[in-house]
Amino acid sequence: SQTIHQWPATLVQPVGSPLSLECTVEGTSNPNLYWYRQAAGRGLQLLFYSVGIGQISSEVPQNLSASRPQDRQFILSSKKLLLSDSGFYLCAWRRGTGGNSPLHFGNGTRLTVT
Amino acid sequence: KQEVTQIPAALSVPEGENLVLNCSFTDSAIYNLQWFRQDPGKGLTSLLLIQSSQREQTSGRLNASLDKSSGRSTLYIAASQPGDSATYLCAVVDDYKLSFGAGTTVTVRA
């Protein structure tokens, strides 16, 4: 069976500090990978998605970046965090076979920028 | 750009009552629609996925319908229980990307 791991679960970082959130998927190959952010009281905002190693699509221009160094690893980074980067970050995956496969989420990382 | 709306934003019902949650979307050219459940502080759990060629999908007490032409989906939860209290989100799938509604927060009163 497939599982998705996301860490850390919670993170408190000062403004201007760097960020690295990691997500890995097990039990499948060549998944589509996604980073979403959920701000308090708001819906999910797609940040990045990837259909293969080294292939990253950005949905919202901001001070965040994503990388996919391995097939089942997806990393969200920032060089300098802003207060507005606070939120709940969710990694997700689905089979890379087009539109008819369900999306599965990790447990999320609660980021507080102080 | 696809826009997904869920009304109402919150719903409170007594235990045993049937729940009806609504989802509407602006672009009918979708691959499928997926319903999720989110407990406070947790990630999203997939409930049902309806492919664009289907009109409904069922799993236990859950039934989801899809009307692409009118841009609507409805999630029915029969005989609600306090454990059904959560936020329910729908997402429409357009090839690689999913667009989410803001969710309906459900409280089932014992």
mmCIF file of C-alpha atoms in Angstrom:
data_model
loop_
_atom_site.group_PDB
_atom_site.id
_atom_site.type_symbol
_atom_site.label_atom_id
_atom_site.label_comp_id
_atom_site.label_asym_id
_atom_site.label_seq_id
_atom_site.Cartn_x
_atom_site.Cartn_y
_atom_site.Cartn_z
ATOM 1 C CA SER A 1 0.000 0.000 0.000
ATOM 2 C CA GLN A 2 1.016 3.582 -0.506
ATOM 3 C CA THR A 3 1.880 5.968 2.299
ATOM 4 C CA ILE A 4 2.883 9.605 2.445
ATOM 5 C CA HIS A 5 5.137 11.069 5.110
ATOM 6 C CA GLN A 6 5.451 14.744 5.857
ATOM 7 C CA TRP A 7 7.607 16.394 8.486
ATOM 8 C CA PRO A 8 7.923 18.165 10.775
ATOM 9 C CA ALA A 9 4.396 18.260 12.174
ATOM 10 C CA THR A 10 4.853 21.698 13.726
ATOM 11 C CA LEU A 11 7.450 24.397 13.254
ATOM 12 C CA VAL A 12 7.998 27.836 14.761
ATOM 13 C CA GLN A 13 10.472 29.996 12.875
ATOM 14 C CA PRO A 14 11.507 33.667 13.142
ATOM 15 C CA VAL A 15 10.993 36.090 10.283
ATOM 16 C CA GLY A 16 13.920 35.992 7.868
ATOM 17 C CA SER A 17 14.962 32.435 8.693
ATOM 18 C CA PRO A 18 15.123 29.671 6.061
ATOM 19 C CA LEU A 19 12.571 26.897 5.658
ATOM 20 C CA SER A 20 12.728 23.308 4.498
ATOM 21 C CA LEU A 21 9.709 20.987 4.606
ATOM 22 C CA GLU A 22 10.033 17.463 3.302
ATOM 23 C CA CYS A 23 7.533 15.001 1.909
ATOM 24 C CA THR A 24 8.095 11.437 0.768
ATOM 25 C CA VAL A 25 5.787 8.862 -0.758
ATOM 26 C CA GLU A 26 6.216 5.117 -0.461
ATOM 27 C CA GLY A 27 4.730 2.244 -2.421
ATOM 28 C CA THR A 28 4.341 3.880 -5.813
ATOM 29 C CA SER A 29 6.491 5.244 -8.600
ATOM 30 C CA ASN A 30 6.361 8.435 -10.655
ATOM 31 C CA PRO A 31 3.590 10.028 -8.614
ATOM 32 C CA ASN A 32 2.271 13.536 -9.210
ATOM 33 C CA LEU A 33 3.247 15.561 -6.128
ATOM 34 C CA TYR A 34 1.671 18.702 -4.726
ATOM 35 C CA TRP A 35 2.244 21.356 -2.078
ATOM 36 C CA TYR A 36 -0.827 23.159 -0.742
ATOM 37 C CA ARG A 37 -1.163 25.853 1.912
ATOM 38 C CA GLN A 38 -4.226 26.344 4.073
ATOM 39 C CA ALA A 39 -4.426 29.670 5.857
ATOM 40 C CA ALA A 40 -6.672 30.017 8.906
ATOM 41 C CA GLY A 41 -10.326 30.079 7.845
ATOM 42 C CA ARG A 42 -9.480 29.859 4.172
ATOM 43 C CA GLY A 43 -9.451 27.202 1.493
ATOM 44 C CA LEU A 44 -6.515 25.283 0.128
ATOM 45 C CA GLN A 45 -4.166 27.164 -2.140
ATOM 46 C CA LEU A 46 -2.064 25.175 -4.611
ATOM 47 C CA LEU A 47 1.560 26.299 -4.359
ATOM 48 C CA PHE A 48 3.508 23.838 -6.515
ATOM 49 C CA TYR A 49 3.001 20.597 -8.355
ATOM 50 C CA SER A 50 5.374 18.175 -10.027
ATOM 51 C CA VAL A 51 4.774 15.459 -12.600
ATOM 52 C CA GLY A 52 8.356 14.144 -12.568
ATOM 53 C CA ILE A 53 11.885 14.522 -11.193
ATOM 54 C CA GLY A 54 13.111 18.060 -11.641
ATOM 55 C CA GLN A 55 9.774 19.213 -13.090
ATOM 56 C CA ILE A 56 8.154 21.885 -10.929
ATOM 57 C CA SER A 57 5.171 24.073 -11.774
ATOM 58 C CA SER A 58 4.517 27.133 -9.649
ATOM 59 C CA GLU A 59 0.991 28.368 -9.175
ATOM 60 C CA VAL A 60 1.542 31.403 -6.969
ATOM 61 C CA PRO A 61 4.602 33.687 -7.222
ATOM 62 C CA GLN A 62 6.036 34.206 -3.752
ATOM 63 C CA ASN A 63 9.195 33.673 -1.742
ATOM 64 C CA LEU A 64 8.722 29.903 -1.625
ATOM 65 C CA SER A 65 10.300 27.345 -3.940
ATOM 66 C CA ALA A 66 9.968 23.592 -4.431
ATOM 67 C CA SER A 67 12.286 20.865 -5.593
ATOM 68 C CA ARG A 68 11.953 17.186 -6.472
ATOM 69 C CA PRO A 69 15.423 15.650 -6.178
ATOM 70 C CA GLN A 70 14.124 12.079 -6.265
ATOM 71 C CA ASP A 71 11.064 10.405 -7.733
ATOM 72 C CA ARG A 72 9.144 10.204 -4.451
ATOM 73 C CA GLN A 73 10.595 13.194 -2.586
ATOM 74 C CA PHE A 74 9.187 16.706 -2.667
ATOM 75 C CA ILE A 75 10.728 19.607 -0.754
ATOM 76 C CA LEU A 76 9.304 23.045 -0.011
ATOM 77 C CA SER A 77 11.853 25.758 0.789
ATOM 78 C CA SER A 78 12.297 29.411 1.511
ATOM 79 C CA LYS A 79 15.454 31.459 1.922
ATOM 80 C CA LYS A 80 13.780 34.083 4.137
ATOM 81 C CA LEU A 81 10.406 33.554 5.777
ATOM 82 C CA LEU A 82 7.773 36.279 6.001
ATOM 83 C CA LEU A 83 5.024 36.596 8.598
ATOM 84 C CA SER A 84 2.516 35.905 5.824
ATOM 85 C CA ASP A 85 4.079 32.469 5.274
ATOM 86 C CA SER A 86 2.409 31.192 8.430
ATOM 87 C CA GLY A 87 -0.139 28.480 7.735
ATOM 88 C CA PHE A 88 -0.822 24.791 7.407
ATOM 89 C CA TYR A 89 1.245 23.181 4.653
ATOM 90 C CA LEU A 90 0.011 19.988 3.087
ATOM 91 C CA CYS A 91 1.794 17.630 0.753
ATOM 92 C CA ALA A 92 -0.265 15.359 -1.493
ATOM 93 C CA TRP A 93 0.209 12.745 -4.184
ATOM 94 C CA ARG A 94 -1.751 10.945 -6.845
ATOM 95 C CA ARG A 95 -0.918 8.364 -9.493
ATOM 96 C CA GLY A 96 0.702 9.896 -12.539
ATOM 97 C CA THR A 97 -1.871 8.466 -14.934
ATOM 98 C CA GLY A 98 -3.987 11.494 -15.647
ATOM 99 C CA GLY A 99 -7.111 12.882 -14.095
ATOM 100 C CA ASN A 100 -8.922 9.811 -12.790
ATOM 101 C CA SER A 101 -6.941 8.934 -9.700
ATOM 102 C CA PRO A 102 -7.685 10.246 -6.200
ATOM 103 C CA LEU A 103 -5.489 12.713 -4.359
ATOM 104 C CA HIS A 104 -4.026 11.605 -1.024
ATOM 105 C CA PHE A 105 -2.738 14.006 1.621
ATOM 106 C CA GLY A 106 -0.096 13.865 4.316
ATOM 107 C CA ASN A 107 -0.810 14.987 7.863
ATOM 108 C CA GLY A 108 0.470 18.510 7.281
ATOM 109 C CA THR A 109 2.977 20.885 8.865
ATOM 110 C CA ARG A 110 1.752 23.753 11.023
ATOM 111 C CA LEU A 111 4.186 26.644 10.405
ATOM 112 C CA THR A 112 4.161 29.704 12.620
ATOM 113 C CA VAL A 113 6.439 32.567 11.629
ATOM 114 C CA THR A 114 7.136 34.919 14.552
ATOM 115 C CA LYS B 1 -10.089 29.862 -13.960
ATOM 116 C CA GLN B 2 -12.098 27.215 -12.082
ATOM 117 C CA GLU B 3 -13.923 28.493 -9.003
ATOM 118 C CA VAL B 4 -15.420 26.129 -6.456
ATOM 119 C CA THR B 5 -18.031 27.219 -3.919
ATOM 120 C CA GLN B 6 -19.414 25.349 -0.929
ATOM 121 C CA ILE B 7 -22.572 26.558 0.780
ATOM 122 C CA PRO B 8 -23.293 26.701 3.659
ATOM 123 C CA ALA B 9 -19.977 27.412 5.354
ATOM 124 C CA ALA B 10 -21.217 25.755 8.550
ATOM 125 C CA LEU B 11 -24.003 23.380 9.475
ATOM 126 C CA SER B 12 -25.263 22.037 12.810
ATOM 127 C CA VAL B 13 -27.681 19.106 12.991
ATOM 128 C CA PRO B 14 -28.957 16.713 15.676
ATOM 129 C CA GLU B 15 -27.678 13.155 15.639
ATOM 130 C CA GLY B 16 -29.585 10.910 13.261
ATOM 131 C CA GLU B 17 -30.490 13.602 10.775
ATOM 132 C CA ASN B 18 -29.348 13.246 7.161
ATOM 133 C CA LEU B 19 -26.688 15.705 5.986
ATOM 134 C CA VAL B 20 -26.719 17.406 2.589
ATOM 135 C CA LEU B 21 -23.570 19.271 1.556
ATOM 136 C CA ASN B 22 -23.374 21.274 -1.640
ATOM 137 C CA CYS B 23 -20.518 22.040 -4.018
ATOM 138 C CA SER B 24 -20.710 24.141 -7.179
ATOM 139 C CA PHE B 25 -18.077 24.847 -9.819
ATOM 140 C CA THR B 26 -17.868 27.257 -12.729
ATOM 141 C CA ASP B 27 -16.141 25.212 -15.455
ATOM 142 C CA SER B 28 -17.879 21.954 -16.363
ATOM 143 C CA ALA B 29 -14.842 20.598 -18.254
ATOM 144 C CA ILE B 30 -13.584 18.493 -15.362
ATOM 145 C CA TYR B 31 -11.974 15.059 -15.125
ATOM 146 C CA ASN B 32 -13.547 14.175 -11.814
ATOM 147 C CA LEU B 33 -14.643 15.541 -8.455
ATOM 148 C CA GLN B 34 -13.371 14.406 -5.091
ATOM 149 C CA TRP B 35 -14.848 14.843 -1.605
ATOM 150 C CA PHE B 36 -12.606 15.051 1.460
ATOM 151 C CA ARG B 37 -13.012 15.188 5.201
ATOM 152 C CA GLN B 38 -10.708 17.253 7.430
ATOM 153 C CA ASP B 39 -10.584 16.959 11.210
ATOM 154 C CA PRO B 40 -9.208 19.968 13.157
ATOM 155 C CA GLY B 41 -5.441 20.286 12.768
ATOM 156 C CA LYS B 42 -5.221 17.250 10.509
ATOM 157 C CA GLY B 43 -4.666 16.535 6.860
ATOM 158 C CA LEU B 44 -7.436 15.698 4.411
ATOM 159 C CA THR B 45 -8.917 12.224 4.116
ATOM 160 C CA SER B 46 -10.379 11.187 0.780
ATOM 161 C CA LEU B 47 -14.018 10.110 1.001
ATOM 162 C CA LEU B 48 -15.266 9.651 -2.549
ATOM 163 C CA LEU B 49 -14.114 10.303 -6.080
ATOM 164 C CA ILE B 50 -16.670 10.662 -8.868
ATOM 165 C CA GLN B 51 -15.405 10.421 -12.397
ATOM 166 C CA SER B 52 -16.817 12.831 -14.954
ATOM 167 C CA SER B 53 -18.695 9.997 -16.689
ATOM 168 C CA GLN B 54 -20.465 8.981 -13.461
ATOM 169 C CA ARG B 55 -23.527 10.540 -11.889
ATOM 170 C CA GLU B 56 -23.022 9.188 -8.390
ATOM 171 C CA GLN B 57 -20.742 7.217 -6.116
ATOM 172 C CA THR B 58 -21.541 5.473 -2.845
ATOM 173 C CA SER B 59 -19.515 4.310 0.134
ATOM 174 C CA GLY B 60 -21.371 3.131 3.222
ATOM 175 C CA ARG B 61 -23.508 5.988 4.559
ATOM 176 C CA LEU B 62 -22.007 8.403 2.039
ATOM 177 C CA ASN B 63 -23.434 9.122 -1.385
ATOM 178 C CA ALA B 64 -22.108 11.761 -3.758
ATOM 179 C CA SER B 65 -23.823 12.928 -6.922
ATOM 180 C CA LEU B 66 -22.414 14.890 -9.843
ATOM 181 C CA ASP B 67 -24.226 17.017 -12.410
ATOM 182 C CA LYS B 68 -21.562 18.378 -14.735
ATOM 183 C CA SER B 69 -23.957 20.339 -16.911
ATOM 184 C CA SER B 70 -25.143 22.430 -13.982
ATOM 185 C CA GLY B 71 -21.758 22.483 -12.259
ATOM 186 C CA ARG B 72 -22.961 20.867 -9.042
ATOM 187 C CA SER B 73 -22.145 18.023 -6.704
ATOM 188 C CA THR B 74 -23.925 16.989 -3.526
ATOM 189 C CA LEU B 75 -22.614 14.852 -0.687
ATOM 190 C CA TYR B 76 -25.276 13.026 1.340
ATOM 191 C CA ILE B 77 -24.443 11.516 4.711
ATOM 192 C CA ALA B 78 -27.206 9.303 6.052
ATOM 193 C CA ALA B 79 -28.105 9.020 9.730
ATOM 194 C CA SER B 80 -25.428 11.421 10.964
ATOM 195 C CA GLN B 81 -23.354 10.617 14.049
ATOM 196 C CA PRO B 82 -21.253 12.854 16.332
ATOM 197 C CA GLY B 83 -18.161 11.282 14.748
ATOM 198 C CA ASP B 84 -19.193 12.843 11.430
ATOM 199 C CA SER B 85 -18.372 16.281 12.860
ATOM 200 C CA ALA B 86 -15.606 17.687 10.653
ATOM 201 C CA THR B 87 -15.006 20.005 7.723
ATOM 202 C CA TYR B 88 -15.957 18.585 4.339
ATOM 203 C CA LEU B 89 -14.235 19.861 1.218
ATOM 204 C CA CYS B 90 -14.870 19.214 -2.437
ATOM 205 C CA ALA B 91 -12.262 19.516 -5.167
ATOM 206 C CA VAL B 92 -12.665 19.497 -8.922
ATOM 207 C CA VAL B 93 -9.929 17.946 -10.987
ATOM 208 C CA ASP B 94 -8.715 19.547 -14.175
ATOM 209 C CA ASP B 95 -5.961 17.283 -15.487
ATOM 210 C CA TYR B 96 -3.042 17.776 -13.087
ATOM 211 C CA LYS B 97 -4.564 20.430 -10.872
ATOM 212 C CA LEU B 98 -7.289 20.364 -8.272
ATOM 213 C CA SER B 99 -9.337 23.387 -7.226
ATOM 214 C CA PHE B 100 -10.825 23.284 -3.740
ATOM 215 C CA GLY B 101 -13.852 24.833 -2.149
ATOM 216 C CA ALA B 102 -13.480 26.495 1.253
ATOM 217 C CA GLY B 103 -15.401 23.674 2.928
ATOM 218 C CA THR B 104 -18.493 23.145 5.036
ATOM 219 C CA THR B 105 -17.930 22.668 8.764
ATOM 220 C CA VAL B 106 -20.407 20.163 10.155
ATOM 221 C CA THR B 107 -21.352 19.736 13.809
ATOM 222 C CA VAL B 108 -23.513 16.764 14.751
ATOM 223 C CA ARG B 109 -25.090 17.285 18.179
ATOM 224 C CA ALA B 110 -25.554 14.217 20.391
#
